[in-house]
mmCIF file of C-alpha atoms in Angstrom:
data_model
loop_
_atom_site.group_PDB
_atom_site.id
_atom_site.type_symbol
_atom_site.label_atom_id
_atom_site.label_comp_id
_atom_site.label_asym_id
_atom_site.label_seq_id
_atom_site.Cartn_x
_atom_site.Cartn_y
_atom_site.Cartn_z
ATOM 1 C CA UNK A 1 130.681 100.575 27.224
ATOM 2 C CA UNK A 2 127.322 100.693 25.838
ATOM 3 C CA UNK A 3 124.464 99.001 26.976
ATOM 4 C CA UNK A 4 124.361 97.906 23.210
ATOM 5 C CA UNK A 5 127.719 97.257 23.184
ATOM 6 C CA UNK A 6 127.533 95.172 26.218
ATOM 7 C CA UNK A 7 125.507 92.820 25.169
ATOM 8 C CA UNK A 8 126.680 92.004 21.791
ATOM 9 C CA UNK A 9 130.029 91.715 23.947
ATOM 10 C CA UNK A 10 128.219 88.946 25.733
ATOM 11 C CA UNK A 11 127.188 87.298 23.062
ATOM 12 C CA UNK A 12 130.537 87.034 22.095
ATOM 13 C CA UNK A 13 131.636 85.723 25.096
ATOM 14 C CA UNK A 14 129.307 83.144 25.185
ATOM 15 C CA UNK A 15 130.549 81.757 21.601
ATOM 16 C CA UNK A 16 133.966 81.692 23.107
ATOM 17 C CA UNK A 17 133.399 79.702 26.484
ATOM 18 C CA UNK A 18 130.965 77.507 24.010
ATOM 19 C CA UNK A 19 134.446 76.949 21.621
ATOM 20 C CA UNK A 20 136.327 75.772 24.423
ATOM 21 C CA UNK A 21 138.169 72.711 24.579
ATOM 22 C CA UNK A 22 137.194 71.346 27.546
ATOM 23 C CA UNK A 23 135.917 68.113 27.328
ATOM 24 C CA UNK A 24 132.631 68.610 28.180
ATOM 25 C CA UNK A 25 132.265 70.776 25.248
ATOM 26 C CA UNK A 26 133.644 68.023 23.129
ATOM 27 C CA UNK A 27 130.933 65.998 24.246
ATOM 28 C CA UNK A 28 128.637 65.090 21.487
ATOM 29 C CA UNK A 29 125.582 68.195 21.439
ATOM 30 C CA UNK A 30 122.811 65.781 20.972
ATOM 31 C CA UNK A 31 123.837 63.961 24.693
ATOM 32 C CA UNK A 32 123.650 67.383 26.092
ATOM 33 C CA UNK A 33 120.572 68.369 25.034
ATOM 34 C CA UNK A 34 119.260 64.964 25.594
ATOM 35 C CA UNK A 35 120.269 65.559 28.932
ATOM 36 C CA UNK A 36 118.986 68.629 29.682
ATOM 37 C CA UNK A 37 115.500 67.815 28.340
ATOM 38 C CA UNK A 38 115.872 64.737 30.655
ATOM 39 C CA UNK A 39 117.086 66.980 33.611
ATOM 40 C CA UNK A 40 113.992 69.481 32.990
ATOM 41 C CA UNK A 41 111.169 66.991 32.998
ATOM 42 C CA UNK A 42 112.290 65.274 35.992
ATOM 43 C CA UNK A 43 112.885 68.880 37.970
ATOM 44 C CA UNK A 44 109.251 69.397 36.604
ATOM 45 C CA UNK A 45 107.892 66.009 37.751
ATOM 46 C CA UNK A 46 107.984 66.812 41.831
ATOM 47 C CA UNK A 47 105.357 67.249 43.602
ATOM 48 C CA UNK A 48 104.713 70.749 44.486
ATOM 49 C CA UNK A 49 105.477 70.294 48.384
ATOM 50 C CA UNK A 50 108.478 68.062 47.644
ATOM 51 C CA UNK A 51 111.326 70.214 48.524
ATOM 52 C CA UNK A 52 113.347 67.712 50.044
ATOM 53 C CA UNK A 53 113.206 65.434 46.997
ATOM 54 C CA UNK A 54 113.551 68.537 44.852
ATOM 55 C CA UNK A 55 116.639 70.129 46.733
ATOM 56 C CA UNK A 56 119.028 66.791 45.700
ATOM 57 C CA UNK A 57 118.291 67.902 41.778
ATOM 58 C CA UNK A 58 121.300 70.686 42.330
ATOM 59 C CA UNK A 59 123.616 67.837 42.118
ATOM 60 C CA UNK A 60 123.489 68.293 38.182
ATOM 61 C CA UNK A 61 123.889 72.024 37.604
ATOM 62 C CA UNK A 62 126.747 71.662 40.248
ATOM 63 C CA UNK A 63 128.667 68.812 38.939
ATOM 64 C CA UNK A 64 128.035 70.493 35.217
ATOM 65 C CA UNK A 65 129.741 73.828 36.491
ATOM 66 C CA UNK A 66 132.692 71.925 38.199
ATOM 67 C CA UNK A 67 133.361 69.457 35.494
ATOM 68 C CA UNK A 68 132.704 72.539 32.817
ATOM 69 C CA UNK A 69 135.209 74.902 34.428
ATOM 70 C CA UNK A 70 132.593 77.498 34.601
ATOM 71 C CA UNK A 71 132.016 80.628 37.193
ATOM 72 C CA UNK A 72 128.604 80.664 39.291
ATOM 73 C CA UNK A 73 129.454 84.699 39.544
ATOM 74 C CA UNK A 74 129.251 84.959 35.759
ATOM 75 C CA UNK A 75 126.163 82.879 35.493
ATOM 76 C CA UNK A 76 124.558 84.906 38.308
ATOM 77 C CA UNK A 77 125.542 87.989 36.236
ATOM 78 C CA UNK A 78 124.164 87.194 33.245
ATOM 79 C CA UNK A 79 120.755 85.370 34.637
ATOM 80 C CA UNK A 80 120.453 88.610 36.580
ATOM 81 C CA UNK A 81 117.358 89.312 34.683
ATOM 82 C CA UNK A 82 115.818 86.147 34.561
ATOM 83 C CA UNK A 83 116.527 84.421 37.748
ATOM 84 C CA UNK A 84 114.330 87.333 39.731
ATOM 85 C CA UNK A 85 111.593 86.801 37.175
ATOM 86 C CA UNK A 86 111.566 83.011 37.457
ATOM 87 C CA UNK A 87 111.060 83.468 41.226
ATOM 88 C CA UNK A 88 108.742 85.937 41.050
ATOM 89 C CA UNK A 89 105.987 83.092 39.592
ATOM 90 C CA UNK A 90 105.169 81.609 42.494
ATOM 91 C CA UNK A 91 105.308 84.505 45.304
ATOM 92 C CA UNK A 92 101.580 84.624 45.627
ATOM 93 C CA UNK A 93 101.260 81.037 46.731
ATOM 94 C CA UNK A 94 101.206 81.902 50.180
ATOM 95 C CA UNK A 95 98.685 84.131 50.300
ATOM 96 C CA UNK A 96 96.040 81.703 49.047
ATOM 97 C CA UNK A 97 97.423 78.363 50.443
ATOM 98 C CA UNK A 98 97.580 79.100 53.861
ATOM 99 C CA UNK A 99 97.477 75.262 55.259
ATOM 100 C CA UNK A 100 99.940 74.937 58.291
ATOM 101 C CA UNK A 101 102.356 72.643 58.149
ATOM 102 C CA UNK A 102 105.126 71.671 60.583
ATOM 103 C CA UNK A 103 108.956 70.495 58.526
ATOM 104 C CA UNK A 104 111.230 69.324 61.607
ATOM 105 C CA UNK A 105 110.934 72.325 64.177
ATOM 106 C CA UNK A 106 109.869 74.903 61.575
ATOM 107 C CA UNK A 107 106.369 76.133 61.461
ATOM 108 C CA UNK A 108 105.196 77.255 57.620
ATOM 109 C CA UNK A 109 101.999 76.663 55.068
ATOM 110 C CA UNK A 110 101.773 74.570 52.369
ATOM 111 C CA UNK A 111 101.999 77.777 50.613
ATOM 112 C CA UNK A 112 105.181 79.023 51.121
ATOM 113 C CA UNK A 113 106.514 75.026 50.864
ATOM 114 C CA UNK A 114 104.387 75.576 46.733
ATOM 115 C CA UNK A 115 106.307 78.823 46.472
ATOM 116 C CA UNK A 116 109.586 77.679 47.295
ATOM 117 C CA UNK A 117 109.257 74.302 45.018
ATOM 118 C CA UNK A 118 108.385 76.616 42.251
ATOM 119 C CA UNK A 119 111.436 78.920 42.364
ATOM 120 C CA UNK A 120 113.894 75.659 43.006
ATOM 121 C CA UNK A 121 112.111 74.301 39.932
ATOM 122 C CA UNK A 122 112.616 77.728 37.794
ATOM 123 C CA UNK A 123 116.319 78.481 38.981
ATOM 124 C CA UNK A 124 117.429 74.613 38.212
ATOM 125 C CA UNK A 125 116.036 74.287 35.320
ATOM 126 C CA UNK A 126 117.209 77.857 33.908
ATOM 127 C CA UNK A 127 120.686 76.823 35.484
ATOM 128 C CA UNK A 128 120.654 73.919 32.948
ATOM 129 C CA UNK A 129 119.898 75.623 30.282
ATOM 130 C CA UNK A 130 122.337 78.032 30.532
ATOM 131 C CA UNK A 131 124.715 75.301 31.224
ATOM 132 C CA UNK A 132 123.499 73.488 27.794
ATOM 133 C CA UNK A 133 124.396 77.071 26.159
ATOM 134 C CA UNK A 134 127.462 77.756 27.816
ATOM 135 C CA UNK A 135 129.284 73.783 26.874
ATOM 136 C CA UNK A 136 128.109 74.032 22.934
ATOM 137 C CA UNK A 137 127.535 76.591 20.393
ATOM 138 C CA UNK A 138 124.555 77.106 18.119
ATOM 139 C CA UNK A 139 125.369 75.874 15.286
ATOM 140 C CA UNK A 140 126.173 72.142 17.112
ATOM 141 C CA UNK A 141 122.948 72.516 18.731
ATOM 142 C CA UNK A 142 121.286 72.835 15.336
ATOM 143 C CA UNK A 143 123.094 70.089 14.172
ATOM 144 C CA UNK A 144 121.553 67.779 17.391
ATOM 145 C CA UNK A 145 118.047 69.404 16.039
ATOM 146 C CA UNK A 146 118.746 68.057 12.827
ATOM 147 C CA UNK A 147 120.164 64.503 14.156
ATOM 148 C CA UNK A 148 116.424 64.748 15.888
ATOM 149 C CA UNK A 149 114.370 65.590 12.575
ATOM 150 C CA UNK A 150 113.102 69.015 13.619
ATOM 151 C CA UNK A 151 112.192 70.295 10.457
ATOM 152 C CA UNK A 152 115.072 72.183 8.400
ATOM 153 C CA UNK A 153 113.276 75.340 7.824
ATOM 154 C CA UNK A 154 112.737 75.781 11.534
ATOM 155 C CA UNK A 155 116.475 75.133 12.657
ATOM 156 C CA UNK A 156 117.647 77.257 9.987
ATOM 157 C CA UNK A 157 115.659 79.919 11.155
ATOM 158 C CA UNK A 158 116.712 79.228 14.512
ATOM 159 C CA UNK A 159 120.376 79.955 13.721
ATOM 160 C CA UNK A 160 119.859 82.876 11.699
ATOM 161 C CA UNK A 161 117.572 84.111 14.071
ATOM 162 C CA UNK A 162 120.558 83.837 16.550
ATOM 163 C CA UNK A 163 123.340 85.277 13.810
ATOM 164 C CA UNK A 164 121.312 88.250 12.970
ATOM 165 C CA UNK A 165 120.495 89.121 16.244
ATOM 166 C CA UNK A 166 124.170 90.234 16.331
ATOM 167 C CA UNK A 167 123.889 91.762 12.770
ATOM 168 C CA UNK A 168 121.617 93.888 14.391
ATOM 169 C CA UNK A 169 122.613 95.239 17.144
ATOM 170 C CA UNK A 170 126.074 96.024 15.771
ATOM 171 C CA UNK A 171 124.271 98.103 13.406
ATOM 172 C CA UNK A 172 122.413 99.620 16.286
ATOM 173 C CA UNK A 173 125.358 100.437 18.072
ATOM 174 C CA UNK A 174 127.154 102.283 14.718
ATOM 175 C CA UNK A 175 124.063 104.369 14.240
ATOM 176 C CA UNK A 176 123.639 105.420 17.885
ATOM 177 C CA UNK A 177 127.339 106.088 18.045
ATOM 178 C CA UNK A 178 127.095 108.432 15.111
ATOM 179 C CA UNK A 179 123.880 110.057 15.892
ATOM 180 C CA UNK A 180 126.115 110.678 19.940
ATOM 181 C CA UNK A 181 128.889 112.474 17.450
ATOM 182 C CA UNK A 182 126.773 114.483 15.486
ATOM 183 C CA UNK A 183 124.704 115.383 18.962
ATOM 184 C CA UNK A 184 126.950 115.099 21.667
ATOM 185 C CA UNK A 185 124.706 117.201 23.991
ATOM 186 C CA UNK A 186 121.688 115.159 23.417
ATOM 187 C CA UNK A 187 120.456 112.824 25.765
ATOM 188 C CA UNK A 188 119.076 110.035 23.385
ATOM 189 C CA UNK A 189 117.749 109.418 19.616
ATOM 190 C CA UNK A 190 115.646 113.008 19.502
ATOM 191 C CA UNK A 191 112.215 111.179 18.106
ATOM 192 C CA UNK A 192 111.833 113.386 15.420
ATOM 193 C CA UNK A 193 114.675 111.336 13.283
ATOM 194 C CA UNK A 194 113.191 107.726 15.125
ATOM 195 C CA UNK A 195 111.454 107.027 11.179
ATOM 196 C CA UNK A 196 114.538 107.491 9.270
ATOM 197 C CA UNK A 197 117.445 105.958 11.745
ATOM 198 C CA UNK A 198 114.455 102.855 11.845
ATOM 199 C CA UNK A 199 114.674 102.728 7.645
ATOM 200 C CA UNK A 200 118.671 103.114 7.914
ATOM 201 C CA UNK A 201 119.110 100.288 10.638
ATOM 202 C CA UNK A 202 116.459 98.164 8.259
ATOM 203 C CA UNK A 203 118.056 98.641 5.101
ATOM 204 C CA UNK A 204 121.811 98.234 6.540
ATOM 205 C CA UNK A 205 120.893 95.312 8.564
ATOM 206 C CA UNK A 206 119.214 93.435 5.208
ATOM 207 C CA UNK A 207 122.535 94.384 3.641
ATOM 208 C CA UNK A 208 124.639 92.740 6.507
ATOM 209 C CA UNK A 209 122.465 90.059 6.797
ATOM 210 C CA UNK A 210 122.910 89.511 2.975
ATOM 211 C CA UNK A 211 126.643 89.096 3.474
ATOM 212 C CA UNK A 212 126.477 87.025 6.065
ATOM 213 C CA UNK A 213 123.983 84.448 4.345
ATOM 214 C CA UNK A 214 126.435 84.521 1.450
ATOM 215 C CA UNK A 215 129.413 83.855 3.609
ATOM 216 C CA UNK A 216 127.489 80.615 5.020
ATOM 217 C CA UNK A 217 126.617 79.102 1.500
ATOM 218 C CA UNK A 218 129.779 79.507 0.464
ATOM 219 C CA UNK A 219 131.389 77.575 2.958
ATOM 220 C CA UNK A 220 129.064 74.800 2.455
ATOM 221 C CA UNK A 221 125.604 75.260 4.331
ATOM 222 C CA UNK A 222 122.707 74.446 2.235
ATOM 223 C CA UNK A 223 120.346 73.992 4.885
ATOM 224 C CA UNK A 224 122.078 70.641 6.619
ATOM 225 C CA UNK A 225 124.766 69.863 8.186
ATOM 226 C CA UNK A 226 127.189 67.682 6.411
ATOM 227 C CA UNK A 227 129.672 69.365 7.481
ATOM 228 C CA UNK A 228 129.756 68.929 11.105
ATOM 229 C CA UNK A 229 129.725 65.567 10.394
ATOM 230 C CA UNK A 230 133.256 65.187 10.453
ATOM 231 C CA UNK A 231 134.116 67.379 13.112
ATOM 232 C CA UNK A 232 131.546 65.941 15.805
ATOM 233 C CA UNK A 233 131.253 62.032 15.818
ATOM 234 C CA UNK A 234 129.596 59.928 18.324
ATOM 235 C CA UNK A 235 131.868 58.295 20.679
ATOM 236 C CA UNK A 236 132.329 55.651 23.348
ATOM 237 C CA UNK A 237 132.893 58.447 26.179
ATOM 238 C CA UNK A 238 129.257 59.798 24.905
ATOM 239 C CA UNK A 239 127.632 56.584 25.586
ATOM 240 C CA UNK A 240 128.929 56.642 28.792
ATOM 241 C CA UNK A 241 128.361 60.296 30.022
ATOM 242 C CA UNK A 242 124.998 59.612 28.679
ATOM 243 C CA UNK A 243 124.015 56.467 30.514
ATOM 244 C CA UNK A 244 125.642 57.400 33.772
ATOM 245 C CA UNK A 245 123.976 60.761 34.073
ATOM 246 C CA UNK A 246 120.697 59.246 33.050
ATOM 247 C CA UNK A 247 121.267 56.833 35.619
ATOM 248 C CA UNK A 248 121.967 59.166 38.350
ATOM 249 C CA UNK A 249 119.047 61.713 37.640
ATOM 250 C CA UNK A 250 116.542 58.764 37.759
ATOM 251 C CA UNK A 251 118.504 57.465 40.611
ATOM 252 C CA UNK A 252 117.988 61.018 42.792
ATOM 253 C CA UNK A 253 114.612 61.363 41.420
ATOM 254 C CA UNK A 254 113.760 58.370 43.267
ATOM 255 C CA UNK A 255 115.670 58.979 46.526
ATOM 256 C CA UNK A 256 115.808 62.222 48.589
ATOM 257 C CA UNK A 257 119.639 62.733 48.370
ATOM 258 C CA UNK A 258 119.330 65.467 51.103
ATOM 259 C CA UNK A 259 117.580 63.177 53.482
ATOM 260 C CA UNK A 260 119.617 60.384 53.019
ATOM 261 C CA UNK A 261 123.144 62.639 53.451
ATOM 262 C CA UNK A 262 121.642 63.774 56.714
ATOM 263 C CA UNK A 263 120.392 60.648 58.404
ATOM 264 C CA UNK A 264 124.015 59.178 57.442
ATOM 265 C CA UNK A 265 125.758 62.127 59.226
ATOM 266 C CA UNK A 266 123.141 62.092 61.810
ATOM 267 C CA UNK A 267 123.864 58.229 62.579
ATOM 268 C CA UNK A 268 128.165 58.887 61.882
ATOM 269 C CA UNK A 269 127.958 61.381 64.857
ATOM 270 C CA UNK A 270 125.726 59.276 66.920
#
């Protein structure tokens, strides 16, 4: 397969695991996002030597992935990418913060201590994103935007944005398939035809993207979301998925989960 092809297979196949019917995908989308938002400032709010504090914020992402039914190895896969780059942002740290510092029996700087707080705070809060993704589809999250009054034009052209990104790359893929037929001993688009397979990808994408718009008014969408209103509907077991995880993020952003575990095993084997 492709690498084309690849990818709009992923996309796929993050639509489907987002259509599940586990119950954490039933959950309402607006608690979720609330949630996340709520998970991402806090992650944020550490102090930039805090790693112990920090480290007892993987609780969430954890539980989520349990409770969600979903595979670390395919979110490693698929953050491949971005995980790397989200650590890369603080690998300088040591070289200018070079303050020694002394964690139990481990000798370090205040720079590497920055540098590590930095990639915990990327990889967590990239981990609940893609959890956030993974447990509800785009057009419920667009329907939480709306339930939030972000602007209509804006989510609309946040779901379209995200429908004909598909559009095009299936197109993509046709044309490079038939350009491989009519070349098969050519390594690549030749960039003497890169203007006119540009104009044919333009004007057949428009086309598809046409269609598709069509398809969406005529099932109802004028912009809002009326419709989902009678498929997703607030519910006692939101209230209380919301308030307990609220509770519990506050709860470990106040108490260093990590320190506390250990001084309870430390005093059970004593």
């Amino acid at each position: 397969m492709s690498k084309i092809g690849n990818a709009i297979y992923e996309i796929h196949h993050m639509e489907t695991i987002a259509s599940r019917d586990q119950w954490v995908n039933l959950i309402h989308p607006l608690v979720k996002f609330i949630l996340t938002i709520a998970y991402t400032v806090t992650v944020v709010s550490f102090q930039k030597y805090d790693i112990i504090g920090l480290a007892g914020m993987f609780f969430y992402p954890l539980a989520m992935f349990i409770l969600s039914d979903l595979s670390f190895t395919d979110c490693g896969r698929r953050l491949r990418v971005v995980l790397p780059l989200v650590c890369i942002i603080g690998v300088f740290n040591p070289f200018f913060d070079k303050t020694p510092v002394v964690i139990g029996n481990i000798h370090c700087t205040t720079g590497i201590l920055s540098m590590i707080t930095l990639m915990m705070k990327g990889v967590f809060t990239v981990l609940a994103s893609y959890l956030l993704i993974a447990t509800t589809s785009i057009e419920k999250l667009c329907y939480a935007f709306r339930l939030l009054h972000i602007p209509k034009i804006l989510v609309t052209q946040i779901l379209l944005t995200y429908r004909y990104i598909t559009v095009l790359l299936e197109e993509v893929n046709r044309i490079t398939q038939a350009y491989s037929l009519r070349a098969p001993k050519q390594k690549g688009v030749h960039f003497k035809v890169w203007g006119s397979l540009s104009g044919q990808l333009l004007l057949r994408s428009m086309d598809r993207a046409t269609v598709v718009y069509e398809s969406m008014t005529l099932r109802g969408y004028n912009g809002e979301f009326q419709y989902m209103e009678s498929k997703i509907r607030w519910r006692w077991q939101d209230t209380v998925f919301l308030l307990v995880w609220l509770g519990l993020i506050m709860l470990f952003r106040k108490i260093p989960v990590i320190l506390a575990i250990g001084n309870l095993c430390g005093g059970l084997i004593g």
